[in-house]
Amino acid sequence: SEIKKPNHSISCTVKQCANHAKSCEYCALDKISVGTHEQNPTVCQCTDCESFVLDAQEAKAAAAQEKRDKYLN
């Protein structure tokens, strides 16, 4: 994965995201969109980063793990 310039205004620990700065715990986007999956959000777990994009390498690893899991079951 390429190292991206961190935006020090957006802290992020989701390394599986293609927008993660990779070199540190920040997002590399200029801005993000935050939304909710709940009708009446009351706690932070109800919110989502709608700018999340699964990193291609992470997607490949997840697909390989799914294949292994199916084979073992």
JSON list of N, CA and C in Angstrom, two decimals:
[
{"chain": "A", "resi": 1, "resn": "SER", "atom": "N", "xyz": [0.83, -1.20, 0.00]},
{"chain": "A", "resi": 1, "resn": "SER", "atom": "CA", "xyz": [0.00, 0.00, 0.00]},
{"chain": "A", "resi": 1, "resn": "SER", "atom": "C", "xyz": [0.87, 1.25, 0.00]},
{"chain": "A", "resi": 2, "resn": "GLU", "atom": "N", "xyz": [0.43, 2.23, -0.73]},
{"chain": "A", "resi": 2, "resn": "GLU", "atom": "CA", "xyz": [1.19, 3.48, -0.77]},
{"chain": "A", "resi": 2, "resn": "GLU", "atom": "C", "xyz": [0.97, 4.28, 0.51]},
{"chain": "A", "resi": 3, "resn": "ILE", "atom": "N", "xyz": [1.98, 5.03, 0.88]},
{"chain": "A", "resi": 3, "resn": "ILE", "atom": "CA", "xyz": [1.86, 5.90, 2.05]},
{"chain": "A", "resi": 3, "resn": "ILE", "atom": "C", "xyz": [1.22, 7.20, 1.61]},
{"chain": "A", "resi": 4, "resn": "LYS", "atom": "N", "xyz": [0.17, 7.58, 2.31]},
{"chain": "A", "resi": 4, "resn": "LYS", "atom": "CA", "xyz": [-0.58, 8.78, 1.95]},
{"chain": "A", "resi": 4, "resn": "LYS", "atom": "C", "xyz": [-0.34, 9.87, 2.98]},
{"chain": "A", "resi": 5, "resn": "LYS", "atom": "N", "xyz": [-0.53, 11.11, 2.57]},
{"chain": "A", "resi": 5, "resn": "LYS", "atom": "CA", "xyz": [-0.33, 12.24, 3.47]},
{"chain": "A", "resi": 5, "resn": "LYS", "atom": "C", "xyz": [-1.46, 12.29, 4.50]},
{"chain": "A", "resi": 6, "resn": "PRO", "atom": "N", "xyz": [-1.11, 12.23, 5.79]},
{"chain": "A", "resi": 6, "resn": "PRO", "atom": "CA", "xyz": [-2.14, 12.24, 6.81]},
{"chain": "A", "resi": 6, "resn": "PRO", "atom": "C", "xyz": [-2.79, 13.62, 6.98]},
{"chain": "A", "resi": 7, "resn": "ASN", "atom": "N", "xyz": [-4.08, 13.61, 7.23]},
{"chain": "A", "resi": 7, "resn": "ASN", "atom": "CA", "xyz": [-4.81, 14.82, 7.60]},
{"chain": "A", "resi": 7, "resn": "ASN", "atom": "C", "xyz": [-4.89, 14.80, 9.12]},
{"chain": "A", "resi": 8, "resn": "HIS", "atom": "N", "xyz": [-4.11, 15.64, 9.77]},
{"chain": "A", "resi": 8, "resn": "HIS", "atom": "CA", "xyz": [-4.03, 15.62, 11.23]},
{"chain": "A", "resi": 8, "resn": "HIS", "atom": "C", "xyz": [-5.29, 16.12, 11.91]},
{"chain": "A", "resi": 9, "resn": "SER", "atom": "N", "xyz": [-6.29, 16.52, 11.14]},
{"chain": "A", "resi": 9, "resn": "SER", "atom": "CA", "xyz": [-7.59, 16.91, 11.69]},
{"chain": "A", "resi": 9, "resn": "SER", "atom": "C", "xyz": [-8.55, 15.73, 11.78]},
{"chain": "A", "resi": 10, "resn": "ILE", "atom": "N", "xyz": [-8.18, 14.59, 11.14]},
{"chain": "A", "resi": 10, "resn": "ILE", "atom": "CA", "xyz": [-9.06, 13.42, 11.14]},
{"chain": "A", "resi": 10, "resn": "ILE", "atom": "C", "xyz": [-8.30, 12.20, 11.66]},
{"chain": "A", "resi": 11, "resn": "SER", "atom": "N", "xyz": [-8.45, 11.93, 12.93]},
{"chain": "A", "resi": 11, "resn": "SER", "atom": "CA", "xyz": [-7.84, 10.76, 13.54]},
{"chain": "A", "resi": 11, "resn": "SER", "atom": "C", "xyz": [-8.58, 9.51, 13.07]},
{"chain": "A", "resi": 12, "resn": "CYS", "atom": "N", "xyz": [-7.84, 8.43, 12.77]},
{"chain": "A", "resi": 12, "resn": "CYS", "atom": "CA", "xyz": [-8.47, 7.21, 12.29]},
{"chain": "A", "resi": 12, "resn": "CYS", "atom": "C", "xyz": [-7.59, 6.01, 12.62]},
{"chain": "A", "resi": 13, "resn": "THR", "atom": "N", "xyz": [-8.21, 4.95, 13.11]},
{"chain": "A", "resi": 13, "resn": "THR", "atom": "CA", "xyz": [-7.49, 3.72, 13.44]},
{"chain": "A", "resi": 13, "resn": "THR", "atom": "C", "xyz": [-7.89, 2.55, 12.53]},
{"chain": "A", "resi": 14, "resn": "VAL", "atom": "N", "xyz": [-8.68, 2.81, 11.50]},
{"chain": "A", "resi": 14, "resn": "VAL", "atom": "CA", "xyz": [-9.18, 1.75, 10.63]},
{"chain": "A", "resi": 14, "resn": "VAL", "atom": "C", "xyz": [-8.20, 1.51, 9.49]},
{"chain": "A", "resi": 15, "resn": "LYS", "atom": "N", "xyz": [-7.23, 0.66, 9.74]},
{"chain": "A", "resi": 15, "resn": "LYS", "atom": "CA", "xyz": [-6.16, 0.40, 8.76]},
{"chain": "A", "resi": 15, "resn": "LYS", "atom": "C", "xyz": [-6.65, -0.35, 7.54]},
{"chain": "A", "resi": 16, "resn": "GLN", "atom": "N", "xyz": [-7.83, -0.97, 7.61]},
{"chain": "A", "resi": 16, "resn": "GLN", "atom": "CA", "xyz": [-8.39, -1.70, 6.48]},
{"chain": "A", "resi": 16, "resn": "GLN", "atom": "C", "xyz": [-8.96, -0.75, 5.42]},
{"chain": "A", "resi": 17, "resn": "CYS", "atom": "N", "xyz": [-9.06, 0.53, 5.74]},
{"chain": "A", "resi": 17, "resn": "CYS", "atom": "CA", "xyz": [-9.62, 1.51, 4.82]},
{"chain": "A", "resi": 17, "resn": "CYS", "atom": "C", "xyz": [-8.56, 1.99, 3.82]},
{"chain": "A", "resi": 18, "resn": "ALA", "atom": "N", "xyz": [-8.96, 2.09, 2.57]},
{"chain": "A", "resi": 18, "resn": "ALA", "atom": "CA", "xyz": [-8.05, 2.59, 1.53]},
{"chain": "A", "resi": 18, "resn": "ALA", "atom": "C", "xyz": [-7.66, 4.04, 1.76]},
{"chain": "A", "resi": 19, "resn": "ASN", "atom": "N", "xyz": [-8.44, 4.78, 2.55]},
{"chain": "A", "resi": 19, "resn": "ASN", "atom": "CA", "xyz": [-8.15, 6.19, 2.81]},
{"chain": "A", "resi": 19, "resn": "ASN", "atom": "C", "xyz": [-7.27, 6.42, 4.04]},
{"chain": "A", "resi": 20, "resn": "HIS", "atom": "N", "xyz": [-6.89, 5.34, 4.73]},
{"chain": "A", "resi": 20, "resn": "HIS", "atom": "CA", "xyz": [-6.04, 5.46, 5.92]},
{"chain": "A", "resi": 20, "resn": "HIS", "atom": "C", "xyz": [-4.64, 5.90, 5.49]},
{"chain": "A", "resi": 21, "resn": "ALA", "atom": "N", "xyz": [-4.02, 6.78, 6.27]},
{"chain": "A", "resi": 21, "resn": "ALA", "atom": "CA", "xyz": [-2.70, 7.30, 5.93]},
{"chain": "A", "resi": 21, "resn": "ALA", "atom": "C", "xyz": [-1.60, 6.23, 5.98]},
{"chain": "A", "resi": 22, "resn": "LYS", "atom": "N", "xyz": [-1.86, 5.10, 6.61]},
{"chain": "A", "resi": 22, "resn": "LYS", "atom": "CA", "xyz": [-0.96, 3.95, 6.73]},
{"chain": "A", "resi": 22, "resn": "LYS", "atom": "C", "xyz": [0.28, 4.21, 7.60]},
{"chain": "A", "resi": 23, "resn": "SER", "atom": "N", "xyz": [0.89, 5.37, 7.49]},
{"chain": "A", "resi": 23, "resn": "SER", "atom": "CA", "xyz": [2.11, 5.65, 8.26]},
{"chain": "A", "resi": 23, "resn": "SER", "atom": "C", "xyz": [1.80, 6.08, 9.69]},
{"chain": "A", "resi": 24, "resn": "CYS", "atom": "N", "xyz": [0.55, 6.44, 9.97]},
{"chain": "A", "resi": 24, "resn": "CYS", "atom": "CA", "xyz": [0.15, 6.90, 11.29]},
{"chain": "A", "resi": 24, "resn": "CYS", "atom": "C", "xyz": [-1.37, 6.78, 11.42]},
{"chain": "A", "resi": 25, "resn": "GLU", "atom": "N", "xyz": [-1.90, 7.12, 12.57]},
{"chain": "A", "resi": 25, "resn": "GLU", "atom": "CA", "xyz": [-3.32, 6.91, 12.86]},
{"chain": "A", "resi": 25, "resn": "GLU", "atom": "C", "xyz": [-4.19, 8.08, 12.40]},
{"chain": "A", "resi": 26, "resn": "TYR", "atom": "N", "xyz": [-4.14, 8.37, 11.10]},
{"chain": "A", "resi": 26, "resn": "TYR", "atom": "CA", "xyz": [-4.94, 9.47, 10.53]},
{"chain": "A", "resi": 26, "resn": "TYR", "atom": "C", "xyz": [-5.52, 9.06, 9.19]},
{"chain": "A", "resi": 27, "resn": "CYS", "atom": "N", "xyz": [-6.58, 9.77, 8.82]},
{"chain": "A", "resi": 27, "resn": "CYS", "atom": "CA", "xyz": [-7.17, 9.62, 7.49]},
{"chain": "A", "resi": 27, "resn": "CYS", "atom": "C", "xyz": [-6.38, 10.49, 6.52]},
{"chain": "A", "resi": 28, "resn": "ALA", "atom": "N", "xyz": [-6.37, 10.09, 5.27]},
{"chain": "A", "resi": 28, "resn": "ALA", "atom": "CA", "xyz": [-5.65, 10.87, 4.25]},
{"chain": "A", "resi": 28, "resn": "ALA", "atom": "C", "xyz": [-6.59, 11.76, 3.43]},
{"chain": "A", "resi": 29, "resn": "LEU", "atom": "N", "xyz": [-7.88, 11.70, 3.70]},
{"chain": "A", "resi": 29, "resn": "LEU", "atom": "CA", "xyz": [-8.82, 12.54, 2.96]},
{"chain": "A", "resi": 29, "resn": "LEU", "atom": "C", "xyz": [-8.83, 13.97, 3.48]},
{"chain": "A", "resi": 30, "resn": "ASP", "atom": "N", "xyz": [-9.24, 14.90, 2.65]},
{"chain": "A", "resi": 30, "resn": "ASP", "atom": "CA", "xyz": [-9.39, 16.30, 3.08]},
{"chain": "A", "resi": 30, "resn": "ASP", "atom": "C", "xyz": [-10.59, 16.46, 3.99]},
{"chain": "A", "resi": 31, "resn": "LYS", "atom": "N", "xyz": [-11.64, 15.66, 3.73]},
{"chain": "A", "resi": 31, "resn": "LYS", "atom": "CA", "xyz": [-12.84, 15.67, 4.57]},
{"chain": "A", "resi": 31, "resn": "LYS", "atom": "C", "xyz": [-13.48, 14.30, 4.48]},
{"chain": "A", "resi": 32, "resn": "ILE", "atom": "N", "xyz": [-14.29, 13.97, 5.48]},
{"chain": "A", "resi": 32, "resn": "ILE", "atom": "CA", "xyz": [-15.01, 12.70, 5.49]},
{"chain": "A", "resi": 32, "resn": "ILE", "atom": "C", "xyz": [-16.50, 12.97, 5.66]},
{"chain": "A", "resi": 33, "resn": "SER", "atom": "N", "xyz": [-17.28, 11.95, 5.40]},
{"chain": "A", "resi": 33, "resn": "SER", "atom": "CA", "xyz": [-18.72, 12.02, 5.63]},
{"chain": "A", "resi": 33, "resn": "SER", "atom": "C", "xyz": [-19.05, 11.05, 6.76]},
{"chain": "A", "resi": 34, "resn": "VAL", "atom": "N", "xyz": [-19.75, 11.53, 7.77]},
{"chain": "A", "resi": 34, "resn": "VAL", "atom": "CA", "xyz": [-20.17, 10.70, 8.89]},
{"chain": "A", "resi": 34, "resn": "VAL", "atom": "C", "xyz": [-21.69, 10.59, 8.85]},
{"chain": "A", "resi": 35, "resn": "GLY", "atom": "N", "xyz": [-22.18, 9.37, 8.98]},
{"chain": "A", "resi": 35, "resn": "GLY", "atom": "CA", "xyz": [-23.62, 9.15, 8.96]},
{"chain": "A", "resi": 35, "resn": "GLY", "atom": "C", "xyz": [-24.00, 8.17, 10.05]},
{"chain": "A", "resi": 36, "resn": "THR", "atom": "N", "xyz": [-25.22, 7.66, 9.95]},
{"chain": "A", "resi": 36, "resn": "THR", "atom": "CA", "xyz": [-25.70, 6.70, 10.94]},
{"chain": "A", "resi": 36, "resn": "THR", "atom": "C", "xyz": [-26.48, 5.59, 10.25]},
{"chain": "A", "resi": 37, "resn": "HIS", "atom": "N", "xyz": [-26.52, 4.43, 10.89]},
{"chain": "A", "resi": 37, "resn": "HIS", "atom": "CA", "xyz": [-27.32, 3.31, 10.40]},
{"chain": "A", "resi": 37, "resn": "HIS", "atom": "C", "xyz": [-28.54, 3.10, 11.30]},
{"chain": "A", "resi": 38, "resn": "GLU", "atom": "N", "xyz": [-28.75, 4.01, 12.23]},
{"chain": "A", "resi": 38, "resn": "GLU", "atom": "CA", "xyz": [-29.86, 3.93, 13.17]},
{"chain": "A", "resi": 38, "resn": "GLU", "atom": "C", "xyz": [-30.88, 5.03, 12.90]},
{"chain": "A", "resi": 39, "resn": "GLN", "atom": "N", "xyz": [-32.12, 4.76, 13.26]},
{"chain": "A", "resi": 39, "resn": "GLN", "atom": "CA", "xyz": [-33.16, 5.78, 13.11]},
{"chain": "A", "resi": 39, "resn": "GLN", "atom": "C", "xyz": [-33.00, 6.88, 14.16]},
{"chain": "A", "resi": 40, "resn": "ASN", "atom": "N", "xyz": [-32.56, 6.48, 15.36]},
{"chain": "A", "resi": 40, "resn": "ASN", "atom": "CA", "xyz": [-32.41, 7.43, 16.46]},
{"chain": "A", "resi": 40, "resn": "ASN", "atom": "C", "xyz": [-31.07, 7.17, 17.16]},
{"chain": "A", "resi": 41, "resn": "PRO", "atom": "N", "xyz": [-29.96, 7.64, 16.58]},
{"chain": "A", "resi": 41, "resn": "PRO", "atom": "CA", "xyz": [-28.64, 7.36, 17.18]},
{"chain": "A", "resi": 41, "resn": "PRO", "atom": "C", "xyz": [-28.49, 8.00, 18.56]},
{"chain": "A", "resi": 42, "resn": "THR", "atom": "N", "xyz": [-27.99, 7.19, 19.50]},
{"chain": "A", "resi": 42, "resn": "THR", "atom": "CA", "xyz": [-27.83, 7.69, 20.88]},
{"chain": "A", "resi": 42, "resn": "THR", "atom": "C", "xyz": [-26.42, 7.49, 21.42]},
{"chain": "A", "resi": 43, "resn": "VAL", "atom": "N", "xyz": [-25.60, 6.67, 20.75]},
{"chain": "A", "resi": 43, "resn": "VAL", "atom": "CA", "xyz": [-24.22, 6.43, 21.18]},
{"chain": "A", "resi": 43, "resn": "VAL", "atom": "C", "xyz": [-23.30, 6.43, 19.96]},
{"chain": "A", "resi": 44, "resn": "CYS", "atom": "N", "xyz": [-22.00, 6.59, 20.19]},
{"chain": "A", "resi": 44, "resn": "CYS", "atom": "CA", "xyz": [-21.07, 6.69, 19.06]},
{"chain": "A", "resi": 44, "resn": "CYS", "atom": "C", "xyz": [-21.07, 5.45, 18.18]},
{"chain": "A", "resi": 45, "resn": "GLN", "atom": "N", "xyz": [-21.40, 4.27, 18.73]},
{"chain": "A", "resi": 45, "resn": "GLN", "atom": "CA", "xyz": [-21.45, 3.05, 17.93]},
{"chain": "A", "resi": 45, "resn": "GLN", "atom": "C", "xyz": [-22.53, 3.08, 16.86]},
{"chain": "A", "resi": 46, "resn": "CYS", "atom": "N", "xyz": [-23.44, 4.05, 16.95]},
{"chain": "A", "resi": 46, "resn": "CYS", "atom": "CA", "xyz": [-24.51, 4.19, 15.96]},
{"chain": "A", "resi": 46, "resn": "CYS", "atom": "C", "xyz": [-24.07, 4.99, 14.74]},
{"chain": "A", "resi": 47, "resn": "THR", "atom": "N", "xyz": [-22.86, 5.53, 14.79]},
{"chain": "A", "resi": 47, "resn": "THR", "atom": "CA", "xyz": [-22.38, 6.36, 13.68]},
{"chain": "A", "resi": 47, "resn": "THR", "atom": "C", "xyz": [-21.39, 5.59, 12.82]},
{"chain": "A", "resi": 48, "resn": "ASP", "atom": "N", "xyz": [-21.27, 6.01, 11.56]},
{"chain": "A", "resi": 48, "resn": "ASP", "atom": "CA", "xyz": [-20.41, 5.33, 10.60]},
{"chain": "A", "resi": 48, "resn": "ASP", "atom": "C", "xyz": [-19.63, 6.35, 9.77]},
{"chain": "A", "resi": 49, "resn": "CYS", "atom": "N", "xyz": [-18.40, 6.00, 9.43]},
{"chain": "A", "resi": 49, "resn": "CYS", "atom": "CA", "xyz": [-17.66, 6.80, 8.47]},
{"chain": "A", "resi": 49, "resn": "CYS", "atom": "C", "xyz": [-18.12, 6.35, 7.08]},
{"chain": "A", "resi": 50, "resn": "GLU", "atom": "N", "xyz": [-18.86, 7.20, 6.41]},
{"chain": "A", "resi": 50, "resn": "GLU", "atom": "CA", "xyz": [-19.39, 6.86, 5.09]},
{"chain": "A", "resi": 50, "resn": "GLU", "atom": "C", "xyz": [-18.34, 7.06, 3.99]},
{"chain": "A", "resi": 51, "resn": "SER", "atom": "N", "xyz": [-17.15, 7.49, 4.37]},
{"chain": "A", "resi": 51, "resn": "SER", "atom": "CA", "xyz": [-16.04, 7.64, 3.42]},
{"chain": "A", "resi": 51, "resn": "SER", "atom": "C", "xyz": [-15.17, 6.38, 3.38]},
{"chain": "A", "resi": 52, "resn": "PHE", "atom": "N", "xyz": [-15.53, 5.38, 4.19]},
{"chain": "A", "resi": 52, "resn": "PHE", "atom": "CA", "xyz": [-14.77, 4.13, 4.24]},
{"chain": "A", "resi": 52, "resn": "PHE", "atom": "C", "xyz": [-14.80, 3.43, 2.89]},
{"chain": "A", "resi": 53, "resn": "VAL", "atom": "N", "xyz": [-13.61, 3.01, 2.44]},
{"chain": "A", "resi": 53, "resn": "VAL", "atom": "CA", "xyz": [-13.45, 2.20, 1.23]},
{"chain": "A", "resi": 53, "resn": "VAL", "atom": "C", "xyz": [-12.49, 1.07, 1.61]},
{"chain": "A", "resi": 54, "resn": "LEU", "atom": "N", "xyz": [-12.91, -0.16, 1.41]},
{"chain": "A", "resi": 54, "resn": "LEU", "atom": "CA", "xyz": [-12.06, -1.29, 1.76]},
{"chain": "A", "resi": 54, "resn": "LEU", "atom": "C", "xyz": [-10.81, -1.29, 0.89]},
{"chain": "A", "resi": 55, "resn": "ASP", "atom": "N", "xyz": [-9.65, -1.34, 1.52]},
{"chain": "A", "resi": 55, "resn": "ASP", "atom": "CA", "xyz": [-8.37, -1.39, 0.83]},
{"chain": "A", "resi": 55, "resn": "ASP", "atom": "C", "xyz": [-8.30, -2.65, -0.03]},
{"chain": "A", "resi": 56, "resn": "ALA", "atom": "N", "xyz": [-7.79, -2.56, -1.23]},
{"chain": "A", "resi": 56, "resn": "ALA", "atom": "CA", "xyz": [-7.74, -3.68, -2.16]},
{"chain": "A", "resi": 56, "resn": "ALA", "atom": "C", "xyz": [-7.00, -4.89, -1.57]},
{"chain": "A", "resi": 57, "resn": "GLN", "atom": "N", "xyz": [-5.90, -4.66, -0.89]},
{"chain": "A", "resi": 57, "resn": "GLN", "atom": "CA", "xyz": [-5.15, -5.77, -0.29]},
{"chain": "A", "resi": 57, "resn": "GLN", "atom": "C", "xyz": [-5.95, -6.42, 0.82]},
{"chain": "A", "resi": 58, "resn": "GLU", "atom": "N", "xyz": [-6.68, -5.60, 1.59]},
{"chain": "A", "resi": 58, "resn": "GLU", "atom": "CA", "xyz": [-7.52, -6.13, 2.66]},
{"chain": "A", "resi": 58, "resn": "GLU", "atom": "C", "xyz": [-8.66, -6.96, 2.07]},
{"chain": "A", "resi": 59, "resn": "ALA", "atom": "N", "xyz": [-9.24, -6.50, 0.97]},
{"chain": "A", "resi": 59, "resn": "ALA", "atom": "CA", "xyz": [-10.33, -7.22, 0.32]},
{"chain": "A", "resi": 59, "resn": "ALA", "atom": "C", "xyz": [-9.84, -8.58, -0.18]},
{"chain": "A", "resi": 60, "resn": "LYS", "atom": "N", "xyz": [-8.64, -8.60, -0.74]},
{"chain": "A", "resi": 60, "resn": "LYS", "atom": "CA", "xyz": [-8.04, -9.84, -1.24]},
{"chain": "A", "resi": 60, "resn": "LYS", "atom": "C", "xyz": [-7.80, -10.82, -0.09]},
{"chain": "A", "resi": 61, "resn": "ALA", "atom": "N", "xyz": [-7.29, -10.31, 1.02]},
{"chain": "A", "resi": 61, "resn": "ALA", "atom": "CA", "xyz": [-7.03, -11.14, 2.20]},
{"chain": "A", "resi": 61, "resn": "ALA", "atom": "C", "xyz": [-8.35, -11.69, 2.77]},
{"chain": "A", "resi": 62, "resn": "ALA", "atom": "N", "xyz": [-9.38, -10.86, 2.81]},
{"chain": "A", "resi": 62, "resn": "ALA", "atom": "CA", "xyz": [-10.68, -11.29, 3.33]},
{"chain": "A", "resi": 62, "resn": "ALA", "atom": "C", "xyz": [-11.28, -12.38, 2.44]},
{"chain": "A", "resi": 63, "resn": "ALA", "atom": "N", "xyz": [-11.15, -12.24, 1.13]},
{"chain": "A", "resi": 63, "resn": "ALA", "atom": "CA", "xyz": [-11.67, -13.24, 0.20]},
{"chain": "A", "resi": 63, "resn": "ALA", "atom": "C", "xyz": [-10.93, -14.57, 0.38]},
{"chain": "A", "resi": 64, "resn": "ALA", "atom": "N", "xyz": [-9.62, -14.51, 0.57]},
{"chain": "A", "resi": 64, "resn": "ALA", "atom": "CA", "xyz": [-8.83, -15.73, 0.77]},
{"chain": "A", "resi": 64, "resn": "ALA", "atom": "C", "xyz": [-9.23, -16.40, 2.08]},
{"chain": "A", "resi": 65, "resn": "GLN", "atom": "N", "xyz": [-9.46, -15.61, 3.12]},
{"chain": "A", "resi": 65, "resn": "GLN", "atom": "CA", "xyz": [-9.88, -16.16, 4.42]},
{"chain": "A", "resi": 65, "resn": "GLN", "atom": "C", "xyz": [-11.24, -16.82, 4.30]},
{"chain": "A", "resi": 66, "resn": "GLU", "atom": "N", "xyz": [-12.14, -16.20, 3.55]},
{"chain": "A", "resi": 66, "resn": "GLU", "atom": "CA", "xyz": [-13.48, -16.78, 3.35]},
{"chain": "A", "resi": 66, "resn": "GLU", "atom": "C", "xyz": [-13.39, -18.13, 2.65]},
{"chain": "A", "resi": 67, "resn": "LYS", "atom": "N", "xyz": [-12.51, -18.23, 1.65]},
{"chain": "A", "resi": 67, "resn": "LYS", "atom": "CA", "xyz": [-12.31, -19.49, 0.95]},
{"chain": "A", "resi": 67, "resn": "LYS", "atom": "C", "xyz": [-11.78, -20.57, 1.90]},
{"chain": "A", "resi": 68, "resn": "ARG", "atom": "N", "xyz": [-10.80, -20.19, 2.74]},
{"chain": "A", "resi": 68, "resn": "ARG", "atom": "CA", "xyz": [-10.25, -21.14, 3.72]},
{"chain": "A", "resi": 68, "resn": "ARG", "atom": "C", "xyz": [-11.33, -21.61, 4.69]},
{"chain": "A", "resi": 69, "resn": "ASP", "atom": "N", "xyz": [-12.15, -20.64, 5.17]},
{"chain": "A", "resi": 69, "resn": "ASP", "atom": "CA", "xyz": [-13.20, -20.98, 6.11]},
{"chain": "A", "resi": 69, "resn": "ASP", "atom": "C", "xyz": [-14.21, -21.95, 5.50]},
{"chain": "A", "resi": 70, "resn": "LYS", "atom": "N", "xyz": [-14.58, -21.73, 4.23]},
{"chain": "A", "resi": 70, "resn": "LYS", "atom": "CA", "xyz": [-15.53, -22.63, 3.56]},
{"chain": "A", "resi": 70, "resn": "LYS", "atom": "C", "xyz": [-14.92, -24.02, 3.38]},
{"chain": "A", "resi": 71, "resn": "TYR", "atom": "N", "xyz": [-13.63, -24.07, 3.07]},
{"chain": "A", "resi": 71, "resn": "TYR", "atom": "CA", "xyz": [-12.95, -25.34, 2.87]},
{"chain": "A", "resi": 71, "resn": "TYR", "atom": "C", "xyz": [-12.89, -26.13, 4.18]},
{"chain": "A", "resi": 72, "resn": "LEU", "atom": "N", "xyz": [-12.66, -25.45, 5.28]},
{"chain": "A", "resi": 72, "resn": "LEU", "atom": "CA", "xyz": [-12.53, -26.11, 6.58]},
{"chain": "A", "resi": 72, "resn": "LEU", "atom": "C", "xyz": [-13.88, -26.53, 7.18]},
{"chain": "A", "resi": 73, "resn": "ASN", "atom": "N", "xyz": [-14.95, -25.93, 6.70]},
{"chain": "A", "resi": 73, "resn": "ASN", "atom": "CA", "xyz": [-16.28, -26.27, 7.27]},
{"chain": "A", "resi": 73, "resn": "ASN", "atom": "C", "xyz": [-17.07, -27.18, 6.41]}
]
